[in-house]
């Protein structure tokens, strides 16, 4: 018997039980036991080594004091003063790292947001009166170049950890790949324009800038390729999205090329280790049981060294560590949103073509594509350091 429409059970869809871990370590802040014992993302395995090392120093110091050296302890007056300096430096370092961590996430968010806004604005503003094949091809080109701009930016972010240059990405192909190869300073034809020798990482950082330039050229070609060209205001809006994206990318470049000043790191860590690993000698002047001293040393080491390890962990939020941003997974989410937009404006075939262009090619395919390029890179390497004329 069919149920009335008003009482019919709602249709259910399969849904993930928990959020995706691609957006960070999952934990329940209200569950104290879970927070204290969770190992995923925890620094316990790294901190406990320092804790046991300092406890061992406490035990050895007590043994030497009782058996050989009666005056092994040190005064706690100077030690108490150093504790204030260490606490100040450590708190300052953690605050600085947290601000950098938040800054990096904001720049990533800008790039994801502007990519989505560019695609959705392009689809809406160019849809009316532009349903011919030339217009669809223009939209497909805009979508691909916007996504490959995002993908190459993620490659720059991940280069320090995986050493994959943007021009070796499987998603980069066709005219865009050839354009990058022809306009790289590894190309012998343009090598003479460089002021000095650059690393592969420095060359990699140029790729998104060039893709952004190609994307702007595609946007400005609307007057020749669309049946109903965009208005000047609409064109400016699309170019503004590209500018917003590049602002986020340049922020990431600044983050990657401007680490925390080394003297501050060196000074803070020197004071930290000098303070923490002399605590056992200060406690030798106290008559409390050895077990009480060992517990005190363990907790103090966990607190001070633990905060320093947290700062080290968050200082570089890109890579493969548990607490790093899974920036590539978030970029793929943006790509999936773009497929849906293209499917809505130009149909399933357009979204399929876009997804196909961003496919992961096999190693054999990429190897064949790179044969000529590799020979050019070899030749360019031999020319490094020369003052060739153009």
Coordinates of C-alpha atoms in Angstrom, one line a residue:
X1 CA 0.0 0.0 0.0
X2 CA 1.4 3.4 -1.0
X3 CA 1.9 5.8 1.8
X4 CA 0.4 9.3 1.6
X5 CA 2.8 12.0 0.4
X6 CA 2.6 13.8 3.7
X7 CA 3.6 10.7 5.7
X8 CA 6.0 9.0 3.3
X9 CA 9.4 8.2 4.8
X10 CA 12.1 10.6 3.5
X11 CA 14.5 9.1 1.0
X12 CA 17.8 8.3 2.5
X13 CA 21.3 8.6 0.9
X14 CA 24.5 7.0 2.0
X15 CA 26.6 9.5 4.0
X16 CA 30.0 9.3 5.7
X17 CA 29.7 8.8 9.4
X18 CA 32.6 11.1 10.2
X19 CA 34.1 14.2 8.5
X20 CA 37.0 13.7 6.1
X21 CA 40.4 13.7 7.8
X22 CA 41.8 15.5 4.8
X23 CA 41.0 18.7 6.7
X24 CA 43.1 17.9 9.8
X25 CA 43.4 15.6 12.8
X26 CA 40.0 14.5 14.1
X27 CA 39.4 14.6 17.8
X28 CA 36.6 15.2 20.4
X29 CA 37.7 18.1 22.6
X30 CA 35.0 17.2 25.2
X31 CA 36.4 13.7 25.7
X32 CA 39.3 14.2 28.1
X33 CA 40.4 10.6 28.0
X34 CA 40.5 10.5 24.2
X35 CA 42.4 13.7 24.0
X36 CA 45.0 12.5 26.5
X37 CA 45.5 9.1 24.9
X38 CA 45.1 9.7 21.2
X39 CA 48.3 8.9 19.3
X40 CA 47.2 10.1 15.8
X41 CA 48.8 13.5 15.5
X42 CA 50.3 13.3 19.0
X43 CA 53.9 14.2 19.7
X44 CA 54.2 11.8 22.7
X45 CA 56.5 9.4 20.8
X46 CA 59.0 12.2 20.2
X47 CA 58.7 13.9 23.6
X48 CA 59.0 10.9 25.7
X49 CA 62.6 10.3 24.5
X50 CA 63.6 13.6 26.0
X51 CA 61.7 12.9 29.2
X52 CA 63.4 9.6 29.8
X53 CA 66.8 11.0 29.0
X54 CA 66.4 13.8 31.6
X55 CA 65.0 11.3 34.2
X56 CA 68.1 9.1 33.5
X57 CA 70.3 12.2 34.1
X58 CA 68.4 12.7 37.4
X59 CA 69.1 9.1 38.5
X60 CA 72.8 9.3 37.4
X61 CA 73.2 12.6 39.2
X62 CA 71.8 11.2 42.4
X63 CA 74.0 8.2 42.2
X64 CA 77.2 10.2 41.6
X65 CA 76.2 12.6 44.5
X66 CA 75.8 9.8 46.9
X67 CA 78.8 7.8 45.9
X68 CA 81.5 10.2 44.7
X69 CA 80.6 14.0 44.5
X70 CA 78.8 15.5 47.5
X71 CA 78.7 19.0 46.0
X72 CA 77.3 18.1 42.6
X73 CA 74.1 20.2 42.9
X74 CA 73.8 23.8 41.6
X75 CA 72.1 26.8 43.0
X76 CA 68.5 27.4 42.1
X77 CA 68.7 31.2 42.2
X78 CA 70.2 31.6 38.8
X79 CA 68.1 28.8 37.5
X80 CA 64.9 30.5 38.6
X81 CA 65.9 33.6 36.7
X82 CA 66.7 31.6 33.5
X83 CA 63.3 30.0 33.8
X84 CA 61.7 33.4 33.2
X85 CA 63.8 34.0 30.1
X86 CA 63.1 30.5 28.7
X87 CA 59.3 30.8 29.3
X88 CA 59.3 34.2 27.5
X89 CA 61.2 32.9 24.5
X90 CA 59.2 29.7 24.3
X91 CA 55.8 31.4 24.5
X92 CA 56.9 34.0 21.9
X93 CA 58.1 31.3 19.6
X94 CA 54.8 29.3 19.9
X95 CA 52.8 32.4 19.3
X96 CA 54.9 33.3 16.3
X97 CA 54.5 29.8 14.8
X98 CA 50.7 29.8 15.4
X99 CA 50.4 33.1 13.6
X100 CA 52.4 31.7 10.7
X101 CA 50.3 28.6 10.7
X102 CA 47.1 30.6 10.5
X103 CA 48.6 32.9 7.9
X104 CA 49.4 29.9 5.6
X105 CA 45.9 28.5 6.0
X106 CA 44.4 31.8 5.1
X107 CA 46.4 32.0 1.9
X108 CA 45.4 28.5 0.9
X109 CA 41.8 29.4 1.6
X110 CA 42.0 32.4 -0.7
X111 CA 43.3 30.3 -3.5
X112 CA 40.5 27.7 -3.1
X113 CA 37.8 30.4 -2.8
X114 CA 39.0 32.5 -5.8
X115 CA 39.2 29.4 -8.0
X116 CA 35.5 28.5 -7.2
X117 CA 34.4 32.1 -7.6
X118 CA 36.2 32.4 -10.9
X119 CA 34.6 29.3 -12.4
X120 CA 31.1 30.0 -11.1
X121 CA 31.2 33.7 -12.2
X122 CA 32.6 32.6 -15.6
X123 CA 29.8 30.1 -16.0
X124 CA 27.0 32.5 -15.0
X125 CA 28.2 35.5 -16.9
X126 CA 29.0 33.7 -20.2
X127 CA 26.1 31.3 -20.3
X128 CA 23.4 33.5 -21.9
X129 CA 23.6 33.4 -25.7
X130 CA 26.8 31.4 -25.8
X131 CA 25.8 27.8 -26.3
X132 CA 27.8 27.2 -29.4
X133 CA 30.9 25.0 -29.6
X134 CA 33.4 27.9 -29.6
X135 CA 31.9 29.3 -26.4
X136 CA 32.0 25.9 -24.8
X137 CA 35.6 25.5 -25.8
X138 CA 36.4 28.9 -24.3
X139 CA 34.7 28.0 -21.0
X140 CA 36.5 24.6 -20.9
X141 CA 39.9 26.4 -21.4
X142 CA 39.2 28.8 -18.6
X143 CA 38.2 26.0 -16.3
X144 CA 41.2 23.9 -17.1
X145 CA 43.7 26.8 -16.7
X146 CA 42.1 27.8 -13.5
X147 CA 42.4 24.3 -12.1
X148 CA 45.9 23.8 -13.4
X149 CA 46.8 27.1 -11.8
X150 CA 45.6 25.7 -8.5
X151 CA 47.3 22.4 -9.1
X152 CA 50.7 23.9 -9.9
X153 CA 50.4 26.1 -6.9
X154 CA 49.9 23.0 -4.7
X155 CA 53.0 21.5 -6.4
X156 CA 55.1 24.5 -5.3
X157 CA 53.8 24.2 -1.8
X158 CA 54.6 20.5 -1.7
X159 CA 58.0 20.7 -3.5
X160 CA 60.1 20.8 -0.4
X161 CA 58.7 17.5 0.7
X162 CA 58.2 15.5 -2.5
X163 CA 60.6 17.3 -5.0
X164 CA 58.0 17.1 -7.8
X165 CA 58.4 20.1 -10.1
X166 CA 55.1 21.6 -11.5
X167 CA 56.1 20.8 -15.1
X168 CA 56.3 17.1 -14.2
X169 CA 52.7 17.0 -12.9
X170 CA 50.5 14.4 -14.7
X171 CA 47.6 16.9 -14.8
X172 CA 49.6 19.4 -16.8
X173 CA 49.5 18.7 -20.5
X174 CA 48.9 20.1 -24.0
X175 CA 49.5 23.7 -24.9
X176 CA 50.0 24.8 -21.3
X177 CA 52.8 22.2 -20.7
X178 CA 54.6 23.2 -23.9
X179 CA 54.2 26.9 -23.0
X180 CA 55.8 26.2 -19.6
X181 CA 58.7 24.3 -21.2
X182 CA 59.4 27.0 -23.8
X183 CA 59.3 29.8 -21.2
X184 CA 61.4 28.2 -18.5
X185 CA 64.9 29.4 -17.7
X186 CA 66.0 25.7 -18.1
X187 CA 65.3 26.2 -21.8
X188 CA 68.7 27.1 -23.5
X189 CA 66.9 29.6 -25.7
X190 CA 66.0 31.8 -22.8
X191 CA 68.8 30.9 -20.4
X192 CA 70.7 34.0 -21.3
X193 CA 68.0 36.2 -19.8
X194 CA 68.7 35.0 -16.2
X195 CA 70.7 37.2 -13.9
X196 CA 72.1 34.2 -12.0
X197 CA 71.7 30.5 -11.6
X198 CA 68.4 29.3 -10.0
X199 CA 67.5 26.2 -8.3
X200 CA 64.7 23.9 -9.5
X201 CA 62.5 25.1 -6.6
X202 CA 63.0 28.7 -7.7
X203 CA 62.1 27.8 -11.2
X204 CA 59.0 25.9 -9.9
X205 CA 57.7 29.0 -8.2
X206 CA 57.5 30.8 -11.6
X207 CA 55.1 28.2 -13.1
X208 CA 51.9 29.4 -11.4
X209 CA 52.8 33.0 -12.3
X210 CA 53.0 32.0 -15.9
X211 CA 49.8 29.9 -15.8
X212 CA 48.0 32.9 -14.2
X213 CA 49.2 35.0 -17.2
X214 CA 47.8 32.4 -19.6
X215 CA 44.5 32.4 -17.8
X216 CA 44.2 36.2 -18.0
X217 CA 44.9 35.9 -21.8
X218 CA 42.1 33.4 -22.1
X219 CA 39.7 35.6 -20.2
X220 CA 40.5 38.6 -22.4
X221 CA 40.0 36.5 -25.5
X222 CA 36.2 36.5 -24.9
X223 CA 35.6 39.3 -27.4
X224 CA 36.9 37.1 -30.3
X225 CA 35.5 33.7 -29.1
X226 CA 32.1 34.3 -27.6
X227 CA 29.0 35.0 -29.6
X228 CA 27.9 37.5 -26.9
X229 CA 31.1 38.9 -25.4
X230 CA 31.3 39.8 -21.7
X231 CA 30.8 43.4 -20.6
X232 CA 33.8 45.3 -19.4
X233 CA 32.5 45.0 -15.8
X234 CA 32.2 41.2 -16.1
X235 CA 35.6 40.9 -17.6
X236 CA 37.0 42.9 -14.7
X237 CA 35.3 40.7 -12.2
X238 CA 36.9 37.6 -13.7
X239 CA 40.3 39.2 -13.8
X240 CA 39.8 40.3 -10.2
X241 CA 39.4 36.6 -9.2
X242 CA 42.6 35.8 -10.8
X243 CA 44.3 38.7 -9.0
X244 CA 42.8 37.5 -5.7
X245 CA 44.2 34.0 -6.4
X246 CA 47.6 35.3 -7.2
X247 CA 47.6 37.4 -4.0
X248 CA 47.1 34.2 -2.0
X249 CA 49.8 32.4 -4.0
X250 CA 52.3 35.3 -3.4
X251 CA 51.4 35.0 0.3
X252 CA 52.4 31.3 0.2
X253 CA 55.6 32.2 -1.7
X254 CA 56.5 34.7 1.1
X255 CA 55.7 32.0 3.7
X256 CA 58.0 29.4 2.0
X257 CA 60.9 31.8 1.4
X258 CA 60.8 33.7 4.8
X259 CA 61.4 31.3 7.7
X260 CA 61.5 32.3 11.3
X261 CA 64.7 34.2 11.9
X262 CA 67.5 31.7 12.8
X263 CA 69.0 33.7 15.7
X264 CA 65.7 33.6 17.5
X265 CA 65.4 29.9 17.0
X266 CA 69.0 29.3 18.1
X267 CA 68.8 31.5 21.2
X268 CA 65.5 30.0 22.3
X269 CA 66.7 26.4 21.9
X270 CA 70.0 27.1 23.6
X271 CA 68.3 28.6 26.7
X272 CA 65.7 25.8 26.6
X273 CA 68.1 22.9 26.7
X274 CA 70.4 24.6 29.1
X275 CA 67.5 25.1 31.5
X276 CA 65.8 21.7 31.1
X277 CA 68.8 19.5 31.3
X278 CA 70.2 21.3 34.4
X279 CA 67.0 20.8 36.4
X280 CA 68.2 17.4 37.8
X281 CA 71.3 19.1 39.2
X282 CA 69.2 21.8 40.9
X283 CA 67.0 19.1 42.5
X284 CA 70.1 17.4 43.9
X285 CA 70.1 20.0 46.7
X286 CA 66.6 19.0 47.8
X287 CA 66.0 16.1 50.2
X288 CA 62.8 14.7 48.6
X289 CA 62.8 11.1 47.5
X290 CA 64.3 10.2 44.1
X291 CA 60.9 9.1 42.8
X292 CA 59.5 12.6 43.4
X293 CA 62.4 14.2 41.7
X294 CA 62.0 11.9 38.7
X295 CA 58.3 12.7 38.4
X296 CA 59.1 16.4 38.6
X297 CA 61.8 16.2 35.9
X298 CA 59.6 14.1 33.7
X299 CA 56.7 16.6 33.8
X300 CA 58.9 19.7 33.5
X301 CA 60.7 18.2 30.5
X302 CA 57.4 17.2 28.9
X303 CA 56.1 20.8 29.2
X304 CA 59.1 22.7 28.0
X305 CA 60.5 20.4 25.4
X306 CA 56.9 19.5 24.3
X307 CA 56.1 23.1 23.5
X308 CA 59.3 23.4 21.5
X309 CA 58.4 20.2 19.5
X310 CA 54.9 21.6 18.9
X311 CA 56.5 24.8 17.5
X312 CA 58.8 22.7 15.2
X313 CA 55.8 20.6 14.1
X314 CA 53.7 23.6 13.1
X315 CA 56.6 25.7 11.7
X316 CA 56.3 23.8 8.4
X317 CA 52.5 23.0 7.9
X318 CA 53.1 21.5 4.4
X319 CA 54.3 17.9 3.9
X320 CA 53.4 14.4 5.0
X321 CA 53.2 14.9 8.8
X322 CA 50.0 14.1 10.6
X323 CA 49.4 17.8 11.6
X324 CA 50.3 19.2 8.2
X325 CA 47.6 20.7 5.8
X326 CA 46.4 18.2 3.3
X327 CA 46.3 21.0 0.8
X328 CA 46.2 18.7 -2.2
X329 CA 43.0 16.9 -0.9
X330 CA 41.3 20.3 -0.5
X331 CA 42.4 21.3 -4.0
X332 CA 40.8 18.2 -5.4
X333 CA 37.6 19.2 -3.6
X334 CA 37.7 22.5 -5.5
X335 CA 38.3 20.6 -8.7
X336 CA 35.2 18.4 -8.1
X337 CA 33.1 21.5 -7.5
X338 CA 34.3 22.8 -10.9
X339 CA 33.3 19.6 -12.6
X340 CA 29.8 20.1 -11.2
X341 CA 29.6 23.7 -12.4
X342 CA 30.8 22.8 -15.9
X343 CA 28.3 19.9 -16.0
X344 CA 25.5 22.4 -15.2
X345 CA 26.5 25.0 -17.7
X346 CA 27.7 22.9 -20.7
X347 CA 26.4 19.4 -20.0
X348 CA 28.0 16.1 -19.0
X349 CA 30.3 16.0 -22.0
X350 CA 32.1 19.2 -20.9
X351 CA 32.7 18.0 -17.4
X352 CA 33.9 14.7 -18.7
X353 CA 36.4 16.4 -21.0
X354 CA 37.7 18.6 -18.2
X355 CA 38.1 15.6 -15.9
X356 CA 39.9 13.7 -18.7
X357 CA 42.4 16.6 -19.1
X358 CA 43.2 16.4 -15.4
X359 CA 43.6 12.7 -15.4
X360 CA 46.7 11.0 -14.0
X361 CA 48.7 9.8 -17.0
X362 CA 50.7 6.7 -16.8
X363 CA 54.5 6.9 -16.3
X364 CA 55.1 5.6 -19.8
X365 CA 53.0 8.4 -21.3
X366 CA 54.8 11.0 -19.3
X367 CA 58.1 9.5 -20.2
X368 CA 57.4 9.8 -23.9
X369 CA 56.3 13.4 -23.5
X370 CA 59.4 14.2 -21.6
X371 CA 62.0 12.7 -24.0
X372 CA 62.6 16.0 -25.9
X373 CA 62.3 18.1 -22.8
X374 CA 64.9 16.0 -20.9
X375 CA 67.4 16.5 -23.7
X376 CA 66.8 20.2 -23.5
X377 CA 67.3 20.3 -19.7
X378 CA 70.6 18.4 -20.1
X379 CA 71.8 20.9 -22.6
X380 CA 70.7 23.8 -20.4
X381 CA 72.5 22.3 -17.4
X382 CA 75.7 22.3 -19.4
X383 CA 75.2 25.9 -20.2
X384 CA 74.7 27.0 -16.5
X385 CA 77.1 29.7 -15.5
X386 CA 77.8 30.9 -19.1
X387 CA 77.0 34.4 -20.2
X388 CA 75.3 33.3 -23.5
X389 CA 74.0 36.0 -25.7
X390 CA 70.4 36.1 -27.0

